[in-house]
């Protein structure tokens, strides 16, 4: 259910992950929002004016907004962050409830879109290709009280009798933001795990998916919709509940995840893409096998398998490479340096790109304070915030150099002392990653290089 740093922990289907109960971005501090053309607030107010966006089932590289983003903070910091996002626009994904958005329909027919409007306005203002993840469900759709929001139940799925209500809400949202064309249905099958049968309730999820799909296509046939957004889980080789149809040195793909994909694919009303998420470390124990760089081959193997099974463009809604901290300290990081983290992320992105992924969204672990490993920019809550961080630099350059459909070419590489240097190249650019924690001398594409530990370097051809 995502390796999202947890404000509190809740049960997943497999009892493994902790989640952030990420609610609206408006906290106790005074925040400055991007300006919106907002009318009176009955029914959630007027929607911000739409603009034209690039369409297609291959939106490429981007990121997902979480509780804290660039739409609130110190004025100078937000200006810097929005300038950063505008310089080389990326695809941006936002959930409709939680992760920075409030409950969109606290009671039947009573809407609150202010926070979601602000995130959509940010995506529009920065030239993004916008994506919405249709998750989670208002409390009254899952046994809660009308007019109340219990954020501890954010992960609960809607009751079956309210599947049509959720689909109707999806239609309302699609009408409100008519320029948004990309929709993910639900997130990691939250609330759909059947503890008694010890498997995902893929029948219930697919029923919900089909209703949402039909409603979004009814609103506009050009809307692009995908699922099942299942966690592409795996166990160490020869351990756990692996399927023989997909395995590698990294481990065995979880049979339960494979069953979700196959059932959804056989019973879906339609789909424009298939979407999953996952990590290069194991489901239990968070092991990277054979090591943190080689384990990323899983992303390529799963992408190819999904294309074979479904025949659809493959989207990764989230991907993770850094195991959580063993001591479970806040932040969920295990002490990697920023150079180490960025190098492993670069290799993971190489695997995704080379295997033909059509979209991949980085889960931005943005925090309000100074300490933010893996974040895209320095927190906009800080006076000196909004400045680019290493992961943003990598993501932006990678999206520019290697969009979906890139024709990759061979690049000769040699290195001394048994060191591993990873390379990805097309006709115009070469990305070079030193996977070692010591300096490496290498010859890449005919050029002699001296690479620092975990260095990520771009070359032009």
XYZ file of N, CA, C and O in Angstrom, residues 158-326:
676
model
N -15.063 1.884 -0.329
C -16.502 2.113 -0.210
C -17.259 0.796 -0.099
O -16.830 -0.227 -0.636
N -18.372 0.815 0.630
C -19.235 -0.361 0.676
C -19.792 -0.630 -0.723
O -20.015 0.305 -1.503
N -20.079 -1.889 -0.983
C -20.539 -2.233 -2.329
C -21.799 -1.472 -2.718
O -21.968 -1.080 -3.879
N -22.689 -1.232 -1.745
C -23.932 -0.526 -2.073
C -23.675 0.927 -2.475
O -24.576 1.607 -2.986
N -22.427 1.405 -2.240
C -22.083 2.776 -2.612
C -21.113 2.846 -3.786
O -20.600 3.934 -4.085
N -20.864 1.734 -4.444
C -19.985 1.776 -5.615
C -20.511 2.769 -6.650
O -19.740 3.534 -7.254
N -21.813 2.762 -6.876
C -22.384 3.678 -7.867
C -22.260 5.128 -7.414
O -22.073 6.029 -8.242
N -22.341 5.362 -6.103
C -22.168 6.718 -5.592
C -20.738 7.206 -5.835
O -20.523 8.379 -6.172
N -19.775 6.300 -5.651
C -18.388 6.694 -5.903
C -18.182 6.979 -7.395
O -17.494 7.936 -7.760
N -18.768 6.157 -8.242
C -18.657 6.398 -9.682
C -19.302 7.730 -10.059
O -18.764 8.486 -10.887
N -20.430 8.029 -9.438
C -21.078 9.314 -9.701
C -20.165 10.469 -9.285
O -20.037 11.473 -10.007
N -19.513 10.341 -8.111
C -18.574 11.369 -7.663
C -17.432 11.534 -8.665
O -17.009 12.662 -8.957
N -16.949 10.430 -9.198
C -15.895 10.510 -10.218
C -16.375 11.307 -11.419
O -15.613 12.099 -12.009
N -17.631 11.132 -11.787
C -18.186 11.898 -12.895
C -18.286 13.375 -12.589
O -18.016 14.227 -13.453
N -18.673 13.712 -11.365
C -18.736 15.113 -10.951
C -17.346 15.753 -11.062
O -17.190 16.877 -11.546
N -16.334 15.038 -10.610
C -14.962 15.552 -10.654
C -14.488 15.711 -12.095
O -13.841 16.700 -12.447
N -14.820 14.746 -12.944
C -14.426 14.838 -14.348
C -15.056 16.058 -15.011
O -14.423 16.734 -15.844
N -16.297 16.376 -14.658
C -16.950 17.563 -15.220
C -16.320 18.846 -14.680
O -16.223 19.840 -15.399
N -15.900 18.806 -13.432
C -15.328 20.005 -12.823
C -13.995 20.381 -13.447
O -13.657 21.561 -13.554
N -13.231 19.373 -13.847
C -11.914 19.618 -14.441
C -11.885 19.028 -15.853
O -11.279 17.989 -16.097
N -12.560 19.680 -16.795
C -12.751 19.069 -18.115
C -11.478 18.930 -18.937
O -11.467 18.205 -19.936
N -10.398 19.602 -18.531
C -9.145 19.466 -19.258
C -8.319 18.282 -18.765
O -7.314 17.925 -19.399
N -8.706 17.668 -17.657
C -7.968 16.501 -17.153
C -8.455 15.259 -17.880
O -9.647 14.979 -17.934
N -7.516 14.519 -18.439
C -7.849 13.368 -19.277
C -7.373 12.042 -18.699
O -7.737 10.993 -19.208
N -6.565 12.059 -17.640
C -5.959 10.826 -17.134
C -6.461 10.529 -15.731
O -6.332 11.373 -14.826
N -6.982 9.313 -15.527
C -7.574 8.930 -14.249
C -7.122 7.535 -13.835
O -7.202 6.581 -14.631
N -6.655 7.426 -12.589
C -6.345 6.137 -11.989
C -7.487 5.781 -11.044
O -7.919 6.618 -10.245
N -7.960 4.541 -11.132
C -9.097 4.134 -10.307
C -8.590 3.437 -9.050
O -8.077 2.321 -9.092
N -8.736 4.145 -7.942
C -8.359 3.701 -6.607
C -6.838 3.641 -6.480
O -6.094 4.074 -7.367
N -6.368 3.146 -5.332
C -4.942 3.164 -5.014
C -4.603 1.899 -4.236
O -5.095 1.697 -3.120
N -3.823 1.029 -4.851
C -3.288 -0.183 -4.220
C -4.351 -1.092 -3.616
O -4.110 -1.784 -2.631
N -5.558 -1.060 -4.170
C -6.665 -1.874 -3.670
C -6.889 -1.672 -2.170
O -7.246 -2.603 -1.432
N -6.671 -0.458 -1.698
C -6.872 -0.154 -0.283
C -8.266 -0.601 0.164
O -9.265 -0.229 -0.442
N -8.321 -1.374 1.242
C -9.583 -1.833 1.783
C -10.176 -3.034 1.081
O -11.232 -3.528 1.483
N -9.500 -3.530 0.044
C -10.038 -4.660 -0.728
C -9.349 -5.987 -0.402
O -9.544 -6.956 -1.138
N -8.563 -6.045 0.659
C -7.936 -7.325 0.993
C -8.905 -8.179 1.794
O -9.523 -7.723 2.752
N -9.056 -9.443 1.392
C -9.944 -10.397 2.059
C -9.102 -11.222 3.029
O -8.395 -12.146 2.618
N -9.166 -10.887 4.309
C -8.353 -11.585 5.300
C -8.731 -13.053 5.412
O -7.868 -13.913 5.648
N -10.006 -13.367 5.261
C -10.446 -14.762 5.400
C -9.873 -15.631 4.298
O -9.358 -16.722 4.552
N -9.934 -15.139 3.064
C -9.411 -15.922 1.936
C -7.942 -15.637 1.652
O -7.351 -16.280 0.788
N -7.379 -14.677 2.380
C -5.958 -14.334 2.259
C -5.586 -14.009 0.811
O -4.594 -14.487 0.266
N -6.421 -13.193 0.228
C -6.158 -12.712 -1.133
C -6.918 -11.414 -1.323
O -7.775 -11.036 -0.528
N -6.603 -10.738 -2.417
C -7.303 -9.502 -2.737
C -8.712 -9.808 -3.239
O -8.940 -10.783 -3.970
N -9.646 -8.956 -2.869
C -11.014 -9.046 -3.374
C -11.041 -8.363 -4.742
O -11.553 -7.262 -4.913
N -10.464 -9.054 -5.720
C -10.371 -8.448 -7.049
C -11.718 -8.380 -7.740
O -11.929 -7.558 -8.630
N -12.677 -9.247 -7.308
C -14.015 -9.149 -7.890
C -14.670 -7.818 -7.511
O -15.257 -7.128 -8.353
N -14.586 -7.468 -6.210
C -15.183 -6.217 -5.762
C -14.511 -5.018 -6.386
O -15.180 -4.073 -6.839
N -13.164 -5.033 -6.431
C -12.461 -3.916 -7.041
C -12.865 -3.756 -8.506
O -13.128 -2.640 -8.982
N -12.916 -4.847 -9.248
C -13.217 -4.762 -10.679
C -14.631 -4.267 -10.912
O -14.889 -3.519 -11.868
N -15.565 -4.639 -10.025
C -16.922 -4.110 -10.128
C -16.911 -2.590 -9.961
O -17.549 -1.863 -10.736
N -16.178 -2.100 -8.949
C -16.061 -0.656 -8.758
C -15.379 -0.010 -9.964
O -15.847 1.015 -10.486
N -14.293 -0.598 -10.410
C -13.558 -0.055 -11.555
C -14.465 0.090 -12.780
O -14.460 1.143 -13.447
N -15.245 -0.934 -13.088
C -16.084 -0.901 -14.285
C -17.136 0.200 -14.211
O -17.441 0.851 -15.219
N -17.691 0.432 -13.024
C -18.664 1.511 -12.871
C -18.001 2.875 -13.070
O -18.559 3.751 -13.739
N -16.819 3.051 -12.495
C -16.107 4.317 -12.650
C -15.686 4.523 -14.105
O -15.825 5.616 -14.668
N -15.180 3.476 -14.716
C -14.770 3.553 -16.119
C -15.937 4.003 -17.000
O -15.794 4.929 -17.824
N -17.100 3.370 -16.816
C -18.256 3.711 -17.639
C -18.677 5.160 -17.426
O -19.020 5.874 -18.381
N -18.636 5.622 -16.173
C -19.043 6.990 -15.883
C -18.066 8.004 -16.483
O -18.482 9.021 -17.061
N -16.773 7.746 -16.383
C -15.803 8.675 -16.954
C -15.891 8.733 -18.471
O -15.760 9.803 -19.078
N -16.119 7.598 -19.104
C -16.285 7.592 -20.556
C -17.599 8.262 -20.962
O -17.682 8.879 -22.034
N -18.619 8.151 -20.107
C -19.888 8.832 -20.399
C -19.699 10.339 -20.353
O -20.271 11.073 -21.170
N -18.881 10.805 -19.411
C -18.625 12.238 -19.321
C -17.855 12.736 -20.536
O -18.142 13.811 -21.058
N -16.871 11.962 -20.976
C -16.096 12.331 -22.156
C -15.378 11.088 -22.664
O -14.515 10.553 -21.961
N -15.699 10.616 -23.849
C -15.032 9.417 -24.372
C -13.520 9.563 -24.479
O -12.806 8.558 -24.541
N -13.016 10.809 -24.470
C -11.577 11.026 -24.560
C -10.869 10.833 -23.225
O -9.634 10.826 -23.172
N -11.625 10.686 -22.137
C -11.003 10.428 -20.844
C -10.267 9.096 -20.886
O -10.776 8.107 -21.422
N -9.071 9.056 -20.311
C -8.242 7.861 -20.302
C -8.223 7.292 -18.886
O -7.917 8.009 -17.922
N -8.533 6.004 -18.770
C -8.789 5.384 -17.465
C -7.976 4.106 -17.345
O -7.874 3.333 -18.309
N -7.421 3.872 -16.157
C -6.652 2.650 -15.955
C -6.741 2.116 -14.543
O -7.120 2.802 -13.599
N -6.410 0.844 -14.391
C -6.353 0.118 -13.126
C -5.406 -1.047 -13.334
O -4.741 -1.125 -14.367
N -5.294 -1.990 -12.430
C -5.983 -2.033 -11.127
C -5.191 -1.374 -10.012
O -5.624 -1.405 -8.864
N -4.021 -0.801 -10.303
C -3.192 -0.127 -9.292
C -2.919 -1.072 -8.122
O -3.089 -0.717 -6.954
N -2.487 -2.284 -8.450
C -2.132 -3.273 -7.433
C -0.643 -3.158 -7.126
O 0.140 -2.719 -7.968
N -0.261 -3.541 -5.915
C 1.143 -3.555 -5.552
C 1.826 -4.742 -6.226
O 1.422 -5.892 -6.035
N 2.835 -4.468 -7.021
C 3.614 -5.522 -7.681
C 4.615 -6.069 -6.670
O 5.776 -5.685 -6.642
N 4.136 -6.980 -5.846
C 4.903 -7.496 -4.719
C 5.804 -8.647 -5.119
O 5.543 -9.343 -6.111
N 6.838 -8.920 -4.307
C 7.658 -10.106 -4.537
C 8.307 -10.567 -3.240
O 8.412 -9.815 -2.265
N 8.714 -11.827 -3.245
C 9.412 -12.453 -2.128
C 10.780 -12.924 -2.605
O 11.029 -13.026 -3.814
N 11.688 -13.230 -1.668
C 12.990 -13.754 -2.079
C 12.841 -15.020 -2.912
O 11.838 -15.739 -2.800
N 13.800 -15.316 -3.770
C 13.696 -16.519 -4.617
C 13.423 -17.764 -3.786
O 14.092 -18.032 -2.788
N 12.384 -18.507 -4.191
C 12.061 -19.760 -3.530
C 11.328 -19.636 -2.225
O 11.059 -20.642 -1.559
N 10.975 -18.414 -1.834
C 10.252 -18.207 -0.581
C 8.903 -17.555 -0.873
O 8.682 -16.969 -1.911
N 7.987 -17.666 0.080
C 6.726 -16.943 -0.017
C 5.758 -17.564 -1.000
O 5.827 -18.746 -1.348
N 4.837 -16.719 -1.477
C 3.730 -17.151 -2.326
C 3.979 -16.688 -3.756
O 3.204 -15.945 -4.337
N 5.096 -17.121 -4.335
C 5.474 -16.659 -5.656
C 4.794 -17.415 -6.776
O 4.380 -18.566 -6.619
N 4.687 -16.742 -7.928
C 4.138 -17.384 -9.107
C 5.265 -17.808 -10.037
O 6.240 -17.059 -10.220
N 5.165 -18.988 -10.649
C 6.237 -19.430 -11.545
C 6.305 -18.642 -12.848
O 7.294 -18.737 -13.577
N 5.281 -17.845 -13.146
C 5.281 -17.142 -14.434
C 6.131 -15.883 -14.438
O 6.387 -15.312 -15.495
N 6.564 -15.419 -13.269
C 7.383 -14.204 -13.240
C 8.337 -14.268 -12.056
O 7.917 -14.189 -10.897
N 9.601 -14.419 -12.352
C 10.621 -14.456 -11.310
C 11.950 -14.046 -11.908
O 12.128 -13.997 -13.122
N 12.894 -13.715 -11.045
C 14.222 -13.327 -11.480
C 15.170 -13.402 -10.311
O 14.787 -13.823 -9.204
N 16.422 -13.002 -10.503
C 17.364 -12.995 -9.386
C 16.864 -12.162 -8.208
O 17.254 -12.410 -7.059
N 16.005 -11.186 -8.492
C 15.450 -10.320 -7.455
C 14.418 -11.029 -6.581
O 14.116 -10.575 -5.469
N 13.801 -12.115 -7.093
C 12.796 -12.828 -6.321
C 11.670 -13.356 -7.176
O 11.763 -13.412 -8.413
N 10.575 -13.766 -6.507
C 9.402 -14.341 -7.162
C 8.209 -13.397 -6.990
O 7.879 -12.980 -5.870
N 7.564 -13.095 -8.107
C 6.398 -12.214 -8.091
C 5.275 -12.856 -7.291
O 4.994 -14.052 -7.423
N 4.613 -12.074 -6.452
C 3.563 -12.593 -5.577
C 2.360 -13.077 -6.386
O 1.829 -12.340 -7.226
N 1.928 -14.303 -6.117
C 0.811 -14.883 -6.846
C -0.451 -14.057 -6.685
O -1.253 -13.906 -7.618
N -0.648 -13.481 -5.497
C -1.855 -12.688 -5.260
C -1.897 -11.446 -6.144
O -2.964 -11.066 -6.646
N -0.753 -10.832 -6.353
C -0.702 -9.663 -7.240
C -0.975 -10.071 -8.682
O -1.699 -9.385 -9.414
N -0.383 -11.185 -9.108
C -0.616 -11.679 -10.464
C -2.086 -12.001 -10.676
O -2.655 -11.735 -11.750
N -2.742 -12.576 -9.661
C -4.162 -12.921 -9.779
C -5.021 -11.676 -9.973
O -6.004 -11.705 -10.730
N -4.676 -10.582 -9.300
C -5.423 -9.338 -9.481
C -5.331 -8.871 -10.927
O -6.343 -8.540 -11.565
N -4.133 -8.845 -11.456
C -3.937 -8.365 -12.822
C -4.711 -9.229 -13.812
O -5.410 -8.718 -14.704
N -4.623 -10.535 -13.658
C -5.275 -11.426 -14.621
C -6.801 -11.343 -14.513
O -7.489 -11.327 -15.540
N -7.340 -11.279 -13.314
C -8.806 -11.186 -13.180
C -9.302 -9.858 -13.736
O -10.262 -9.817 -14.521
N -8.661 -8.761 -13.316
C -9.078 -7.447 -13.809
C -8.985 -7.385 -15.329
O -9.902 -6.876 -15.990
N -7.932 -7.918 -15.883
C -7.748 -7.863 -17.334
C -8.824 -8.658 -18.064
O -9.273 -8.266 -19.141
N -9.259 -9.769 -17.474
C -10.270 -10.612 -18.112
C -11.679 -10.043 -17.971
O -12.551 -10.340 -18.799
N -11.927 -9.230 -16.948
C -13.291 -8.796 -16.648
C -13.483 -7.282 -16.732
O -14.581 -6.794 -16.458
N -12.475 -6.540 -17.097
C -12.615 -5.091 -17.185
C -13.547 -4.696 -18.323
O -13.568 -5.340 -19.381
N -14.311 -3.618 -18.105
C -15.183 -3.092 -19.164
C -14.357 -2.454 -20.262
O -14.792 -2.355 -21.407
N -13.175 -2.036 -19.927
C -12.265 -1.397 -20.863
C -11.133 -0.782 -20.075
O -11.208 -0.657 -18.845
N -10.080 -0.394 -20.746
C -8.950 0.268 -20.087
C -8.067 0.895 -21.153
O -7.920 0.348 -22.253
N -7.483 2.024 -20.811
C -6.542 2.688 -21.706
C -5.101 2.405 -21.323
O -4.194 2.628 -22.116
N -4.891 1.903 -20.103
C -3.562 1.529 -19.639
C -3.723 0.647 -18.409
O -4.787 0.612 -17.783
N -2.683 -0.080 -18.088
C -2.633 -0.870 -16.854
C -1.669 -0.168 -15.914
O -0.615 0.325 -16.333
N -2.030 -0.094 -14.632
C -1.207 0.631 -13.668
C -0.937 -0.235 -12.444
O -1.817 -0.945 -11.961
N 0.312 -0.197 -11.974
C 0.728 -0.900 -10.762
C 1.668 0.021 -9.990
O 2.029 1.091 -10.446
N 2.053 -0.431 -8.808
C 3.181 0.190 -8.133
C 3.963 -0.907 -7.435
O 3.536 -2.061 -7.390
N 5.143 -0.573 -6.914
C 5.928 -1.598 -6.251
C 7.310 -1.108 -5.895
O 7.700 0.023 -6.202
N 8.048 -2.008 -5.237
C 9.388 -1.694 -4.758
C 10.371 -2.734 -5.252
O 9.996 -3.859 -5.600
N 11.638 -2.356 -5.248
C 12.684 -3.306 -5.623
C 13.115 -4.154 -4.435
O 13.916 -5.069 -4.594
N 12.580 -3.886 -3.259
C 12.872 -4.712 -2.089
C 11.702 -5.652 -1.800
O 10.580 -5.447 -2.249
N 11.967 -6.711 -1.041
C 11.004 -7.792 -0.854
C 9.834 -7.370 0.032
O 9.939 -6.451 0.848
N 8.743 -8.105 -0.128
C 7.512 -7.839 0.620
C 7.738 -7.936 2.119
O 7.273 -7.101 2.888
N 8.423 -8.968 2.553
C 8.791 -9.137 3.957
C 10.300 -8.981 4.085
O 11.062 -9.470 3.255
N 10.730 -8.287 5.112
C 12.154 -8.133 5.353
C 12.826 -7.017 4.595
O 13.965 -6.662 4.891
N 12.150 -6.480 3.582
C 12.665 -5.343 2.817
C 14.095 -5.578 2.328
O 14.969 -4.729 2.457
N 14.294 -6.739 1.705
C 15.623 -7.113 1.215
C 15.754 -6.752 -0.263
O 14.834 -6.979 -1.054
N 16.910 -6.195 -0.633
C 17.213 -5.938 -2.035
C 18.175 -7.029 -2.501
O 19.297 -7.125 -2.011
N 17.699 -7.855 -3.438
C 18.435 -9.042 -3.878
C 18.715 -8.917 -5.383
O 17.802 -8.612 -6.150
N 19.935 -9.152 -5.827
C 21.162 -9.472 -5.089
C 21.736 -8.275 -4.318
O 22.435 -8.447 -3.333
N 21.465 -7.052 -4.792
C 21.878 -5.828 -4.105
C 20.932 -4.732 -4.558
O 20.043 -4.944 -5.384
N 21.094 -3.531 -4.016
C 20.120 -2.478 -4.270
C 20.062 -2.046 -5.730
O 19.008 -1.601 -6.212
N 21.170 -2.181 -6.480
C 21.155 -1.809 -7.893
C 20.606 -2.941 -8.768
O 19.744 -2.717 -9.619
N 21.084 -4.154 -8.554
C 20.623 -5.292 -9.359
C 19.145 -5.585 -9.127
O 18.444 -6.056 -10.033
N 18.643 -5.301 -7.919
C 17.241 -5.581 -7.610
C 16.288 -4.769 -8.464
O 15.124 -5.157 -8.650
N 16.754 -3.645 -9.029
C 15.867 -2.810 -9.839
C 15.485 -3.465 -11.158
O 14.577 -2.987 -11.849
N 16.145 -4.558 -11.513
C 15.749 -5.284 -12.727
C 14.315 -5.769 -12.623
O 13.653 -6.029 -13.634
N 13.815 -5.881 -11.410
C 12.409 -6.259 -11.217
C 11.469 -5.331 -11.983
O 10.483 -5.792 -12.578
N 11.751 -4.028 -11.981
C 10.867 -3.082 -12.653
C 10.759 -3.384 -14.144
O 9.680 -3.296 -14.740
N 11.857 -3.767 -14.758
C 11.836 -4.115 -16.179
C 11.072 -5.410 -16.411
O 10.253 -5.519 -17.336
N 11.320 -6.420 -15.568
C 10.656 -7.714 -15.749
C 9.149 -7.594 -15.566
O 8.367 -8.179 -16.331
N 8.709 -6.847 -14.561
C 7.275 -6.684 -14.333
C 6.642 -5.895 -15.469
O 5.537 -6.220 -15.931
N 7.321 -4.859 -15.946
C 6.783 -4.064 -17.051
C 6.573 -4.921 -18.285
O 5.509 -4.865 -18.933
N 7.553 -5.737 -18.629
C 7.415 -6.607 -19.811
C 6.300 -7.625 -19.611
O 5.545 -7.919 -20.560
N 6.182 -8.171 -18.402
C 5.116 -9.145 -18.124
C 3.742 -8.489 -18.260
O 2.824 -9.077 -18.845
N 3.577 -7.293 -17.729
C 2.297 -6.594 -17.829
C 1.924 -6.309 -19.278
O 0.751 -6.459 -19.667
N 2.880 -5.914 -20.076
C 2.594 -5.672 -21.489
C 2.174 -6.961 -22.175
O 1.263 -6.965 -23.016
N 2.817 -8.074 -21.822
C 2.475 -9.363 -22.417
C 1.071 -9.812 -22.012
O 0.291 -10.288 -22.856
N 0.731 -9.653 -20.745
C -0.552 -10.143 -20.233
C -1.713 -9.285 -20.701
O -2.774 -9.802 -21.079
N -1.554 -7.957 -20.684
C -2.686 -7.065 -20.941
C -2.691 -6.444 -22.323
O -3.751 -6.040 -22.812
N -1.531 -6.326 -22.960
C -1.445 -5.629 -24.238
C -1.650 -4.130 -24.123
O -1.864 -3.457 -25.143
N -1.570 -3.591 -22.906
C -1.834 -2.170 -22.663
C -0.545 -1.412 -22.333
O 0.429 -2.013 -21.876
N -0.540 -0.084 -22.527
C 0.570 0.716 -22.000
C 0.690 0.512 -20.497
O -0.325 0.381 -19.798
N 1.906 0.496 -20.001
C 2.159 0.209 -18.584
C 2.523 1.490 -17.849
O 3.449 2.200 -18.243
N 1.793 1.762 -16.768
C 2.072 2.895 -15.892
C 2.528 2.376 -14.538
O 1.971 1.411 -14.009
N 3.526 3.039 -13.966
C 3.929 2.810 -12.582
C 3.475 4.031 -11.789
O 4.018 5.114 -11.929
N 2.455 3.853 -10.941
C 1.938 4.967 -10.153
C 2.901 5.361 -9.042
O 2.887 6.509 -8.590
N 3.708 4.419 -8.586
C 4.716 4.657 -7.551
C 5.812 3.622 -7.761
O 5.531 2.506 -8.190
N 7.037 3.999 -7.430
C 8.097 2.997 -7.377
C 9.046 3.374 -6.246
O 9.219 4.554 -5.934
N 9.635 2.350 -5.614
C 10.458 2.568 -4.427
C 11.708 1.713 -4.500
O 11.653 0.560 -4.931
N 12.826 2.273 -4.039
C 14.091 1.536 -4.075
C 14.782 1.485 -2.719
O 15.664 0.658 -2.515
N 14.394 2.363 -1.811
C 15.110 2.469 -0.544
C 14.319 1.826 0.582
O 13.250 2.318 0.956
N 14.794 0.709 1.126
C 14.062 0.049 2.216
C 13.858 0.986 3.395
O 14.693 1.862 3.662
N 12.750 0.815 4.116
C 12.522 1.651 5.296
C 13.535 1.366 6.385
O 14.176 0.312 6.406
N 13.676 2.304 7.275
C 14.646 2.166 8.353
C 14.277 1.000 9.263
O 13.115 0.801 9.589
N 15.255 0.220 9.663
C 15.003 -0.915 10.534
C 14.482 -0.485 11.892
O 13.699 -1.178 12.529
